[in-house]
Amino acid sequence: AQKITQTQPGMFVQEKEAVTLDCTYDTSDPSYGLFWYKQPSSGEMIFLIYQGSYDQQNATEGRYSLNFQKARKSANLVISASQLGDSAMYFCAMREAGNTPLVFGKGTRLSVIA
Amino acid sequence: DGGITQSPKYLFRKEGQNVTLSCEQNLNHDAMYWYRQDPGQGLRLIYYSQIVNDFQKGDIAEGYSVSREKKESFPLTVTSAQKNPTAFYLCASSIGQGLGNTGELFFGEGSRLTVL
């Protein structure tokens, strides 16, 4: 079974609008971390935001916020005020306890339209 | 500047040849990882190492080999046994989870391997 599911292969958003990228995860471990990465066409992976399973508040980093709904096992990324430079692949990932490697979803390709 | 360096960026190989991808980091990270990326597949773990002279297989280790003789280096060899080696390969490192650390991965710029 997939541990990370990203159901949106592609998304379009108008410049300056907000967009939500979906991510659901599957784990029985009470301690885990959730990550979002951005991959521009150049191929590099850029870390965006992190949410720990015990964190009480949703993580925020500038225009990025993570809508963490623990009971639903979802960790959606919200990008506010989209910019043309936000066009990229976005990957959700999870690390379970014990310093295990990150497991990635298949990604969502976001296209920002002027 | 601290970071992860992968080389070469582009590599072409004939069928039946082994090829080694280099990954070097100067971040003083204990853990290093190799992921493979295919279109529509996301990133899949090939091998990882949490300490020098030790490494573990990931989900798709068949046809690959690694070594970890130095903390800074984690080369990946794509052998002729790998049936479909054409892909984008990403190396990463992490400091590991701990007080104040999320355990996030720091990535190199990737190596694109094409088998002719």
PDB file of N, CA, C and O in Angstrom, chain B residues 29-77:
ATOM      1  N   HIS B  29      27.122  15.479   7.358  1.00  0.00           N
ATOM      2  CA  HIS B  29      25.944  14.675   7.656  1.00  0.00           C
ATOM      3  C   HIS B  29      26.320  13.201   7.768  1.00  0.00           C
ATOM      4  O   HIS B  29      27.134  12.690   7.000  1.00  0.00           O
ATOM      5  N   ASP B  30      25.675  12.520   8.711  1.00  0.00           N
ATOM      6  CA  ASP B  30      25.940  11.096   8.878  1.00  0.00           C
ATOM      7  C   ASP B  30      25.241  10.252   7.822  1.00  0.00           C
ATOM      8  O   ASP B  30      25.770   9.255   7.352  1.00  0.00           O
ATOM      9  N   ALA B  31      24.013  10.620   7.473  1.00  0.00           N
ATOM     10  CA  ALA B  31      23.193   9.775   6.605  1.00  0.00           C
ATOM     11  C   ALA B  31      23.225  10.269   5.158  1.00  0.00           C
ATOM     12  O   ALA B  31      23.201  11.475   4.895  1.00  0.00           O
ATOM     13  N   MET B  32      23.276   9.315   4.236  1.00  0.00           N
ATOM     14  CA  MET B  32      23.228   9.635   2.812  1.00  0.00           C
ATOM     15  C   MET B  32      22.300   8.653   2.103  1.00  0.00           C
ATOM     16  O   MET B  32      22.133   7.516   2.549  1.00  0.00           O
ATOM     17  N   TYR B  33      21.728   9.111   0.990  1.00  0.00           N
ATOM     18  CA  TYR B  33      20.676   8.358   0.317  1.00  0.00           C
ATOM     19  C   TYR B  33      20.820   8.483  -1.197  1.00  0.00           C
ATOM     20  O   TYR B  33      21.277   9.511  -1.711  1.00  0.00           O
ATOM     21  N   TRP B  34      20.352   7.453  -1.894  1.00  0.00           N
ATOM     22  CA  TRP B  34      20.199   7.511  -3.339  1.00  0.00           C
ATOM     23  C   TRP B  34      18.747   7.218  -3.691  1.00  0.00           C
ATOM     24  O   TRP B  34      18.178   6.206  -3.262  1.00  0.00           O
ATOM     25  N   TYR B  35      18.168   8.130  -4.501  1.00  0.00           N
ATOM     26  CA  TYR B  35      16.821   7.956  -5.005  1.00  0.00           C
ATOM     27  C   TYR B  35      16.858   7.938  -6.525  1.00  0.00           C
ATOM     28  O   TYR B  35      17.683   8.600  -7.153  1.00  0.00           O
ATOM     29  N   ARG B  36      15.908   7.225  -7.080  1.00  0.00           N
ATOM     30  CA  ARG B  36      15.721   7.211  -8.532  1.00  0.00           C
ATOM     31  C   ARG B  36      14.384   7.883  -8.835  1.00  0.00           C
ATOM     32  O   ARG B  36      13.378   7.641  -8.139  1.00  0.00           O
ATOM     33  N   GLN B  37      14.351   8.698  -9.891  1.00  0.00           N
ATOM     34  CA  GLN B  37      13.121   9.372 -10.286  1.00  0.00           C
ATOM     35  C   GLN B  37      12.814   9.057 -11.731  1.00  0.00           C
ATOM     36  O   GLN B  37      13.638   9.294 -12.629  1.00  0.00           O
ATOM     37  N   ASP B  38      11.638   8.507 -11.965  1.00  0.00           N
ATOM     38  CA  ASP B  38      11.109   8.272 -13.301  1.00  0.00           C
ATOM     39  C   ASP B  38       9.859   9.122 -13.462  1.00  0.00           C
ATOM     40  O   ASP B  38       9.171   9.418 -12.483  1.00  0.00           O
ATOM     41  N   PRO B  39       9.519   9.496 -14.685  1.00  0.00           N
ATOM     42  CA  PRO B  39       8.311  10.321 -14.901  1.00  0.00           C
ATOM     43  C   PRO B  39       7.077   9.652 -14.312  1.00  0.00           C
ATOM     44  O   PRO B  39       6.821   8.473 -14.566  1.00  0.00           O
ATOM     45  N   GLY B  40       6.321  10.398 -13.506  1.00  0.00           N
ATOM     46  CA  GLY B  40       5.086   9.886 -12.929  1.00  0.00           C
ATOM     47  C   GLY B  40       5.260   8.930 -11.767  1.00  0.00           C
ATOM     48  O   GLY B  40       4.279   8.412 -11.239  1.00  0.00           O
ATOM     49  N   GLN B  41       6.517   8.682 -11.374  1.00  0.00           N
ATOM     50  CA  GLN B  41       6.761   7.701 -10.302  1.00  0.00           C
ATOM     51  C   GLN B  41       7.206   8.333  -9.009  1.00  0.00           C
ATOM     52  O   GLN B  41       7.353   7.659  -8.025  1.00  0.00           O
ATOM     53  N   GLY B  42       7.482   9.579  -8.992  1.00  0.00           N
ATOM     54  CA  GLY B  42       8.026  10.159  -7.775  1.00  0.00           C
ATOM     55  C   GLY B  42       9.448   9.682  -7.544  1.00  0.00           C
ATOM     56  O   GLY B  42      10.135   9.225  -8.462  1.00  0.00           O
ATOM     57  N   LEU B  43       9.894   9.752  -6.300  1.00  0.00           N
ATOM     58  CA  LEU B  43      11.244   9.333  -5.939  1.00  0.00           C
ATOM     59  C   LEU B  43      11.175   7.986  -5.240  1.00  0.00           C
ATOM     60  O   LEU B  43      10.394   7.809  -4.305  1.00  0.00           O
ATOM     61  N   ARG B  44      12.013   7.072  -5.700  1.00  0.00           N
ATOM     62  CA  ARG B  44      12.059   5.752  -5.083  1.00  0.00           C
ATOM     63  C   ARG B  44      13.458   5.499  -4.533  1.00  0.00           C
ATOM     64  O   ARG B  44      14.451   5.775  -5.194  1.00  0.00           O
ATOM     65  N   LEU B  45      13.512   4.934  -3.335  1.00  0.00           N
ATOM     66  CA  LEU B  45      14.767   4.753  -2.622  1.00  0.00           C
ATOM     67  C   LEU B  45      15.535   3.550  -3.134  1.00  0.00           C
ATOM     68  O   LEU B  45      15.000   2.438  -3.198  1.00  0.00           O
ATOM     69  N   ILE B  46      16.811   3.771  -3.468  1.00  0.00           N
ATOM     70  CA  ILE B  46      17.663   2.694  -3.958  1.00  0.00           C
ATOM     71  C   ILE B  46      18.488   2.108  -2.805  1.00  0.00           C
ATOM     72  O   ILE B  46      18.408   0.910  -2.510  1.00  0.00           O
ATOM     73  N   TYR B  47      19.311   2.928  -2.190  1.00  0.00           N
ATOM     74  CA  TYR B  47      20.144   2.539  -1.053  1.00  0.00           C
ATOM     75  C   TYR B  47      20.265   3.728  -0.114  1.00  0.00           C
ATOM     76  O   TYR B  47      20.106   4.871  -0.517  1.00  0.00           O
ATOM     77  N   TYR B  48      20.564   3.435   1.155  1.00  0.00           N
ATOM     78  CA  TYR B  48      20.888   4.497   2.082  1.00  0.00           C
ATOM     79  C   TYR B  48      21.925   4.021   3.087  1.00  0.00           C
ATOM     80  O   TYR B  48      22.101   2.817   3.291  1.00  0.00           O
ATOM     81  N   SER B  49      22.585   4.992   3.670  1.00  0.00           N
ATOM     82  CA  SER B  49      23.651   4.705   4.632  1.00  0.00           C
ATOM     83  C   SER B  49      23.512   5.683   5.790  1.00  0.00           C
ATOM     84  O   SER B  49      23.454   6.885   5.582  1.00  0.00           O
ATOM     85  N   GLN B  50      23.470   5.146   6.975  1.00  0.00           N
ATOM     86  CA  GLN B  50      23.324   6.024   8.145  1.00  0.00           C
ATOM     87  C   GLN B  50      24.649   6.247   8.864  1.00  0.00           C
ATOM     88  O   GLN B  50      24.733   7.100   9.760  1.00  0.00           O
ATOM     89  N   ILE B  51      25.668   5.501   8.449  1.00  0.00           N
ATOM     90  CA  ILE B  51      26.973   5.641   9.084  1.00  0.00           C
ATOM     91  C   ILE B  51      28.020   5.056   8.150  1.00  0.00           C
ATOM     92  O   ILE B  51      27.705   4.200   7.298  1.00  0.00           O
ATOM     93  N   VAL B  52      29.243   5.499   8.315  1.00  0.00           N
ATOM     94  CA  VAL B  52      30.336   5.004   7.470  1.00  0.00           C
ATOM     95  C   VAL B  52      30.450   3.491   7.596  1.00  0.00           C
ATOM     96  O   VAL B  52      30.257   2.921   8.663  1.00  0.00           O
ATOM     97  N   ASN B  53      30.750   2.860   6.460  1.00  0.00           N
ATOM     98  CA  ASN B  53      30.959   1.405   6.368  1.00  0.00           C
ATOM     99  C   ASN B  53      29.698   0.590   6.628  1.00  0.00           C
ATOM    100  O   ASN B  53      29.788  -0.611   6.938  1.00  0.00           O
ATOM    101  N   ASP B  54      28.550   1.223   6.481  1.00  0.00           N
ATOM    102  CA  ASP B  54      27.285   0.513   6.644  1.00  0.00           C
ATOM    103  C   ASP B  54      26.261   1.111   5.684  1.00  0.00           C
ATOM    104  O   ASP B  54      26.207   2.339   5.511  1.00  0.00           O
ATOM    105  N   PHE B  55      25.470   0.240   5.044  1.00  0.00           N
ATOM    106  CA  PHE B  55      24.412   0.732   4.173  1.00  0.00           C
ATOM    107  C   PHE B  55      23.309  -0.319   4.092  1.00  0.00           C
ATOM    108  O   PHE B  55      23.531  -1.501   4.391  1.00  0.00           O
ATOM    109  N   GLN B  56      22.115   0.136   3.704  1.00  0.00           N
ATOM    110  CA  GLN B  56      20.948  -0.740   3.617  1.00  0.00           C
ATOM    111  C   GLN B  56      20.282  -0.598   2.265  1.00  0.00           C
ATOM    112  O   GLN B  56      20.307   0.483   1.662  1.00  0.00           O
ATOM    113  N   LYS B  57      19.662  -1.670   1.820  1.00  0.00           N
ATOM    114  CA  LYS B  57      18.909  -1.639   0.574  1.00  0.00           C
ATOM    115  C   LYS B  57      17.615  -0.861   0.767  1.00  0.00           C
ATOM    116  O   LYS B  57      16.965  -0.943   1.817  1.00  0.00           O
ATOM    117  N   GLY B  58      17.245  -0.150  -0.278  1.00  0.00           N
ATOM    118  CA  GLY B  58      15.947   0.483  -0.307  1.00  0.00           C
ATOM    119  C   GLY B  58      14.950  -0.373  -1.058  1.00  0.00           C
ATOM    120  O   GLY B  58      15.099  -1.585  -1.171  1.00  0.00           O
ATOM    121  N   ASP B  59      13.961   0.288  -1.633  1.00  0.00           N
ATOM    122  CA  ASP B  59      12.869  -0.446  -2.280  1.00  0.00           C
ATOM    123  C   ASP B  59      13.243  -1.037  -3.643  1.00  0.00           C
ATOM    124  O   ASP B  59      12.628  -1.999  -4.099  1.00  0.00           O
ATOM    125  N   ILE B  60      14.247  -0.437  -4.303  1.00  0.00           N
ATOM    126  CA  ILE B  60      14.574  -0.873  -5.671  1.00  0.00           C
ATOM    127  C   ILE B  60      16.078  -1.072  -5.828  1.00  0.00           C
ATOM    128  O   ILE B  60      16.702  -0.574  -6.743  1.00  0.00           O
ATOM    129  N   ALA B  61      16.705  -1.830  -4.937  1.00  0.00           N
ATOM    130  CA  ALA B  61      18.164  -1.984  -4.915  1.00  0.00           C
ATOM    131  C   ALA B  61      18.709  -2.919  -5.998  1.00  0.00           C
ATOM    132  O   ALA B  61      19.903  -2.882  -6.303  1.00  0.00           O
ATOM    133  N   GLU B  62      17.881  -3.731  -6.584  1.00  0.00           N
ATOM    134  CA  GLU B  62      18.380  -4.723  -7.545  1.00  0.00           C
ATOM    135  C   GLU B  62      19.038  -4.057  -8.741  1.00  0.00           C
ATOM    136  O   GLU B  62      18.470  -3.168  -9.375  1.00  0.00           O
ATOM    137  N   GLY B  63      20.273  -4.499  -9.035  1.00  0.00           N
ATOM    138  CA  GLY B  63      21.006  -3.952 -10.167  1.00  0.00           C
ATOM    139  C   GLY B  63      21.861  -2.750  -9.808  1.00  0.00           C
ATOM    140  O   GLY B  63      22.490  -2.158 -10.691  1.00  0.00           O
ATOM    141  N   TYR B  64      21.892  -2.394  -8.542  1.00  0.00           N
ATOM    142  CA  TYR B  64      22.696  -1.270  -8.059  1.00  0.00           C
ATOM    143  C   TYR B  64      23.632  -1.738  -6.953  1.00  0.00           C
ATOM    144  O   TYR B  64      23.365  -2.715  -6.264  1.00  0.00           O
ATOM    145  N   SER B  65      24.733  -1.000  -6.765  1.00  0.00           N
ATOM    146  CA  SER B  65      25.601  -1.239  -5.620  1.00  0.00           C
ATOM    147  C   SER B  65      26.142   0.092  -5.123  1.00  0.00           C
ATOM    148  O   SER B  65      26.203   1.071  -5.876  1.00  0.00           O
ATOM    149  N   VAL B  66      26.509   0.136  -3.846  1.00  0.00           N
ATOM    150  CA  VAL B  66      27.031   1.356  -3.239  1.00  0.00           C
ATOM    151  C   VAL B  66      28.195   0.999  -2.318  1.00  0.00           C
ATOM    152  O   VAL B  66      28.428  -0.164  -1.991  1.00  0.00           O
ATOM    153  N   SER B  67      28.905   2.036  -1.896  1.00  0.00           N
ATOM    154  CA  SER B  67      29.924   1.900  -0.864  1.00  0.00           C
ATOM    155  C   SER B  67      29.896   3.160  -0.016  1.00  0.00           C
ATOM    156  O   SER B  67      29.457   4.219  -0.462  1.00  0.00           O
ATOM    157  N   ARG B  68      30.363   3.038   1.223  1.00  0.00           N
ATOM    158  CA  ARG B  68      30.430   4.215   2.113  1.00  0.00           C
ATOM    159  C   ARG B  68      31.721   4.094   2.933  1.00  0.00           C
ATOM    160  O   ARG B  68      31.725   3.802   4.117  1.00  0.00           O
ATOM    161  N   GLU B  69      32.817   4.356   2.254  1.00  0.00           N
ATOM    162  CA  GLU B  69      34.136   4.246   2.899  1.00  0.00           C
ATOM    163  C   GLU B  69      34.511   5.516   3.628  1.00  0.00           C
ATOM    164  O   GLU B  69      35.333   5.514   4.536  1.00  0.00           O
ATOM    165  N   LYS B  70      33.925   6.623   3.213  1.00  0.00           N
ATOM    166  CA  LYS B  70      34.176   7.911   3.853  1.00  0.00           C
ATOM    167  C   LYS B  70      32.844   8.580   4.159  1.00  0.00           C
ATOM    168  O   LYS B  70      31.867   8.379   3.425  1.00  0.00           O
ATOM    169  N   LYS B  71      32.810   9.397   5.181  1.00  0.00           N
ATOM    170  CA  LYS B  71      31.578  10.082   5.555  1.00  0.00           C
ATOM    171  C   LYS B  71      31.081  10.978   4.435  1.00  0.00           C
ATOM    172  O   LYS B  71      29.888  11.138   4.234  1.00  0.00           O
ATOM    173  N   GLU B  72      32.025  11.559   3.686  1.00  0.00           N
ATOM    174  CA  GLU B  72      31.668  12.553   2.688  1.00  0.00           C
ATOM    175  C   GLU B  72      31.173  11.958   1.377  1.00  0.00           C
ATOM    176  O   GLU B  72      30.609  12.653   0.547  1.00  0.00           O
ATOM    177  N   SER B  73      31.392  10.677   1.152  1.00  0.00           N
ATOM    178  CA  SER B  73      31.200  10.125  -0.174  1.00  0.00           C
ATOM    179  C   SER B  73      30.286   8.902  -0.171  1.00  0.00           C
ATOM    180  O   SER B  73      30.426   8.016   0.678  1.00  0.00           O
ATOM    181  N   PHE B  74      29.398   8.836  -1.164  1.00  0.00           N
ATOM    182  CA  PHE B  74      28.458   7.717  -1.251  1.00  0.00           C
ATOM    183  C   PHE B  74      28.197   7.426  -2.735  1.00  0.00           C
ATOM    184  O   PHE B  74      27.120   7.723  -3.271  1.00  0.00           O
ATOM    185  N   PRO B  75      29.146   6.815  -3.427  1.00  0.00           N
ATOM    186  CA  PRO B  75      28.979   6.557  -4.856  1.00  0.00           C
ATOM    187  C   PRO B  75      27.991   5.430  -5.143  1.00  0.00           C
ATOM    188  O   PRO B  75      27.903   4.465  -4.378  1.00  0.00           O
ATOM    189  N   LEU B  76      27.292   5.567  -6.255  1.00  0.00           N
ATOM    190  CA  LEU B  76      26.308   4.573  -6.690  1.00  0.00           C
ATOM    191  C   LEU B  76      26.773   3.976  -8.019  1.00  0.00           C
ATOM    192  O   LEU B  76      27.054   4.715  -8.960  1.00  0.00           O
ATOM    193  N   THR B  77      26.855   2.655  -8.078  1.00  0.00           N
ATOM    194  CA  THR B  77      27.183   1.971  -9.326  1.00  0.00           C
ATOM    195  C   THR B  77      25.929   1.341  -9.901  1.00  0.00           C
ATOM    196  O   THR B  77      25.235   0.582  -9.211  1.00  0.00           O
TER     197      THR B  77
END
